[in-house]
XYZ file of C-alpha atoms in Angstrom:
278
model
C 128.771 161.941 165.419
C 130.150 164.939 163.549
C 131.798 166.623 166.609
C 133.474 163.341 167.482
C 134.679 162.903 163.903
C 136.121 166.433 163.759
C 137.857 165.931 167.096
C 139.348 162.660 165.914
C 140.541 164.217 162.665
C 142.112 167.150 164.511
C 143.936 164.853 166.911
C 145.117 162.728 164.013
C 146.408 165.825 162.197
C 148.273 167.127 165.258
C 149.986 163.897 166.146
C 150.867 162.921 162.593
C 152.070 166.398 161.544
C 155.415 166.499 159.738
C 158.835 167.248 161.284
C 158.195 165.567 164.578
C 154.564 166.489 165.170
C 153.011 169.461 166.973
C 154.327 170.187 170.444
C 152.641 173.483 171.340
C 149.728 175.469 169.949
C 149.935 179.250 170.302
C 146.606 180.784 169.269
C 146.109 177.652 167.117
C 149.503 178.201 165.441
C 151.789 175.171 165.866
C 155.302 174.859 167.236
C 156.685 171.462 166.267
C 158.740 168.953 168.227
C 161.473 169.416 165.620
C 161.620 173.190 166.224
C 161.973 172.661 169.974
C 164.676 170.013 169.499
C 166.620 172.375 167.221
C 166.304 175.196 169.768
C 167.567 172.817 172.469
C 170.647 172.011 170.362
C 171.417 175.628 169.513
C 170.798 177.143 172.938
C 171.781 174.241 175.189
C 168.590 174.744 177.219
C 165.978 172.266 178.464
C 162.868 171.319 176.527
C 160.716 173.596 178.702
C 163.094 176.559 178.386
C 163.341 176.054 174.624
C 159.555 175.833 174.360
C 159.212 179.060 176.350
C 161.655 180.787 173.965
C 159.716 179.626 170.910
C 156.368 180.555 172.461
C 157.688 184.091 172.990
C 158.918 184.243 169.378
C 155.585 182.946 168.114
C 153.690 185.552 170.141
C 155.943 188.246 168.677
C 155.302 186.975 165.137
C 151.541 186.875 165.666
C 151.516 190.310 167.304
C 153.526 191.731 164.413
C 151.013 190.226 161.972
C 148.082 191.687 163.893
C 149.732 195.107 163.917
C 150.623 194.699 160.214
C 154.343 195.141 160.934
C 156.612 194.115 158.071
C 160.349 194.262 157.433
C 161.636 194.817 153.898
C 164.783 193.382 152.319
C 166.090 196.943 151.997
C 165.743 197.496 155.767
C 167.576 194.241 156.490
C 170.423 195.080 154.098
C 170.739 198.606 155.512
C 171.000 197.241 159.053
C 173.657 194.704 158.031
C 175.613 197.508 156.347
C 175.343 199.576 159.537
C 176.523 196.683 161.714
C 179.437 195.985 159.370
C 180.506 199.645 159.385
C 180.228 199.737 163.186
C 182.746 196.883 163.314
C 185.014 198.458 160.667
C 184.291 195.608 158.262
C 182.933 195.337 154.746
C 179.576 193.589 154.402
C 181.253 190.440 153.055
C 183.778 190.458 155.903
C 180.986 190.912 158.447
C 178.947 188.043 157.007
C 182.038 185.802 157.056
C 182.764 186.857 160.647
C 179.233 185.972 161.749
C 179.599 182.595 160.034
C 182.831 181.901 161.909
C 181.857 183.310 165.300
C 178.122 182.630 165.506
C 177.663 179.837 162.981
C 175.179 182.010 161.059
C 175.181 181.859 157.284
C 173.865 184.827 155.301
C 170.289 183.526 155.393
C 170.454 182.950 159.151
C 171.991 186.379 159.739
C 169.231 188.080 157.761
C 166.613 186.176 159.758
C 168.169 187.384 163.023
C 168.337 190.971 161.752
C 164.708 190.766 160.637
C 163.733 189.595 164.144
C 165.642 192.512 165.673
C 164.007 195.108 163.408
C 160.590 193.570 164.070
C 161.258 193.825 167.813
C 162.141 197.506 167.468
C 158.972 198.187 165.482
C 156.892 196.248 168.001
C 158.420 198.301 170.804
C 157.617 201.531 168.956
C 154.022 200.371 168.501
C 153.421 199.480 172.166
C 155.556 202.004 174.068
C 153.384 204.479 175.905
C 155.906 207.302 175.749
C 159.138 208.084 173.940
C 162.191 206.938 175.860
C 164.573 209.754 176.723
C 168.339 209.540 176.476
C 170.144 208.206 179.576
C 171.337 210.822 182.052
C 175.003 211.377 182.869
C 174.381 209.677 186.239
C 172.914 206.588 184.531
C 175.882 206.454 182.143
C 178.400 206.672 184.993
C 176.597 204.019 187.050
C 176.386 201.629 184.079
C 180.076 202.202 183.320
C 181.131 201.329 186.877
C 178.929 198.227 186.976
C 180.255 196.930 183.639
C 183.925 197.890 183.691
C 184.898 194.473 182.345
C 182.979 195.183 179.136
C 185.071 198.291 178.512
C 188.432 196.695 179.269
C 190.511 194.886 176.692
C 193.968 193.331 176.540
C 196.603 193.903 173.899
C 196.588 190.165 173.254
C 195.242 186.808 174.417
C 197.388 183.833 175.454
C 195.217 180.841 174.572
C 195.273 177.167 173.847
C 192.978 176.608 170.886
C 191.286 173.214 170.622
C 189.923 171.976 167.270
C 187.579 169.064 166.525
C 185.215 167.869 163.845
C 182.357 167.511 166.342
C 180.914 169.619 169.134
C 180.519 166.508 171.275
C 184.277 165.888 171.367
C 184.972 169.456 172.493
C 182.204 169.273 175.085
C 183.842 166.138 176.499
C 187.227 167.914 176.651
C 185.755 170.964 178.385
C 183.995 168.740 180.911
C 187.245 166.832 181.644
C 190.300 168.898 180.527
C 192.771 166.206 181.612
C 191.177 163.616 179.362
C 193.064 162.791 176.140
C 190.790 162.636 173.110
C 192.397 161.456 169.864
C 190.111 163.448 167.575
C 191.025 166.798 169.170
C 193.972 168.903 168.029
C 195.351 171.859 169.950
C 197.914 174.616 169.694
C 199.139 177.396 171.965
C 198.792 180.877 170.499
C 199.213 184.537 171.334
C 196.426 186.354 169.479
C 196.641 190.173 169.231
C 193.333 191.890 170.010
C 193.500 193.984 166.852
C 194.264 191.007 164.595
C 190.829 189.400 164.879
C 187.360 190.614 163.952
C 185.523 192.617 166.645
C 182.829 189.981 167.157
C 185.392 187.297 168.008
C 187.402 189.772 170.120
C 184.310 190.477 172.231
C 183.704 186.769 172.783
C 187.324 186.115 173.744
C 187.400 189.116 176.061
C 184.527 187.604 178.075
C 186.371 184.325 178.709
C 187.812 184.369 182.252
C 191.479 183.443 182.640
C 191.700 179.738 183.451
C 188.440 178.871 181.666
C 187.201 177.558 178.329
C 185.169 179.758 176.034
C 182.084 178.685 174.069
C 182.297 176.159 171.259
C 182.424 178.048 167.942
C 182.378 177.066 164.257
C 185.916 177.280 162.845
C 184.877 178.124 159.286
C 186.175 174.769 157.998
C 183.203 172.517 158.799
C 184.543 171.927 162.291
C 184.534 173.531 165.720
C 186.950 175.200 168.111
C 187.153 176.404 171.689
C 189.679 178.682 173.376
C 191.200 177.961 176.771
C 192.240 181.348 178.166
C 195.691 181.099 179.755
C 196.287 184.842 180.196
C 195.412 188.327 178.943
C 198.311 190.662 178.270
C 198.344 194.375 179.208
C 194.675 194.945 179.966
C 193.564 198.570 179.556
C 190.183 200.144 180.385
C 188.640 202.676 178.033
C 187.565 205.934 179.661
C 183.900 206.825 180.124
C 183.802 209.606 177.536
C 185.086 207.344 174.771
C 182.350 204.748 175.338
C 179.329 206.977 176.093
C 177.589 206.212 172.752
C 178.046 202.491 173.364
C 176.713 202.820 176.926
C 173.691 204.826 175.756
C 172.827 202.092 173.242
C 173.134 199.421 175.932
C 170.955 201.279 178.446
C 168.271 202.093 175.870
C 168.368 198.481 174.660
C 167.893 197.138 178.182
C 164.962 199.495 178.833
C 163.361 198.538 175.532
C 163.764 194.824 176.291
C 162.174 195.309 179.716
C 159.148 197.013 178.161
C 158.810 194.193 175.606
C 159.271 191.487 178.261
C 156.565 193.011 180.460
C 154.222 193.356 177.477
C 154.638 189.763 176.273
C 154.451 188.377 179.811
C 151.006 189.958 180.137
C 150.072 188.838 176.620
C 151.058 185.246 177.351
C 148.814 185.146 180.424
C 145.781 185.926 178.272
C 146.770 184.028 175.115
C 145.359 180.628 174.164
C 148.440 178.399 174.550
C 148.244 174.602 174.684
C 151.328 172.516 175.503
C 150.560 169.098 174.012
C 153.879 167.353 174.644
C 157.593 168.190 174.922
C 160.717 166.276 173.841
C 162.162 164.091 176.570
């Protein structure tokens, strides 16, 4: 009777667990329905895709624990200071910019930075050899393949749409001709140098004639830019962006190593998908 009783108790615990119940077990560590639903909202992906993302994160967390990898508050603060300086912003300005552009408050930003540092330490612990700097040929090839990333206009001609809810903006983007009372809009010319670098990068990726992503507007609402035109686009030369290109190439190689490692790890890990949100 005891095995049956334990099994019954375990099932009862899993299905009555708080915040929506357990959805997935990764090495007996739970991922809840609530966590998957939140990931679905934030990423706009399906339940399966969101579960896959969280399984990968959970594997990273468990692997970091096994390898006794930790990240200190000092390391997180130093990285935020570095990122702020890289964008020519003070730390406070950078935190405010991330709140406006990414919807990340200071706590959320620090969590993301901690994940990034953990990933770097994990890479260092599993890489079989030190990665060399990209060659001049690799830099030139990357530059040619990503010219759009190194081009910027003097200013953006946009129509900016504002709403209290993401759903209203999503409806407008899906049907631009539809009139929605709760949405306000205004036509603007926004100089590239007048906005923070994070927002400038996002706007620069919006094709002319298209809507950009829905962003927090810093006033408990949301906004989206419709890109009407980009004025006086110039492309930076290769020499001026070599450090940026090197970081991108090294980052891509590092991510590939980590992806391969965790793909193999997932195949051998004890993962049970109990149920997913519908």
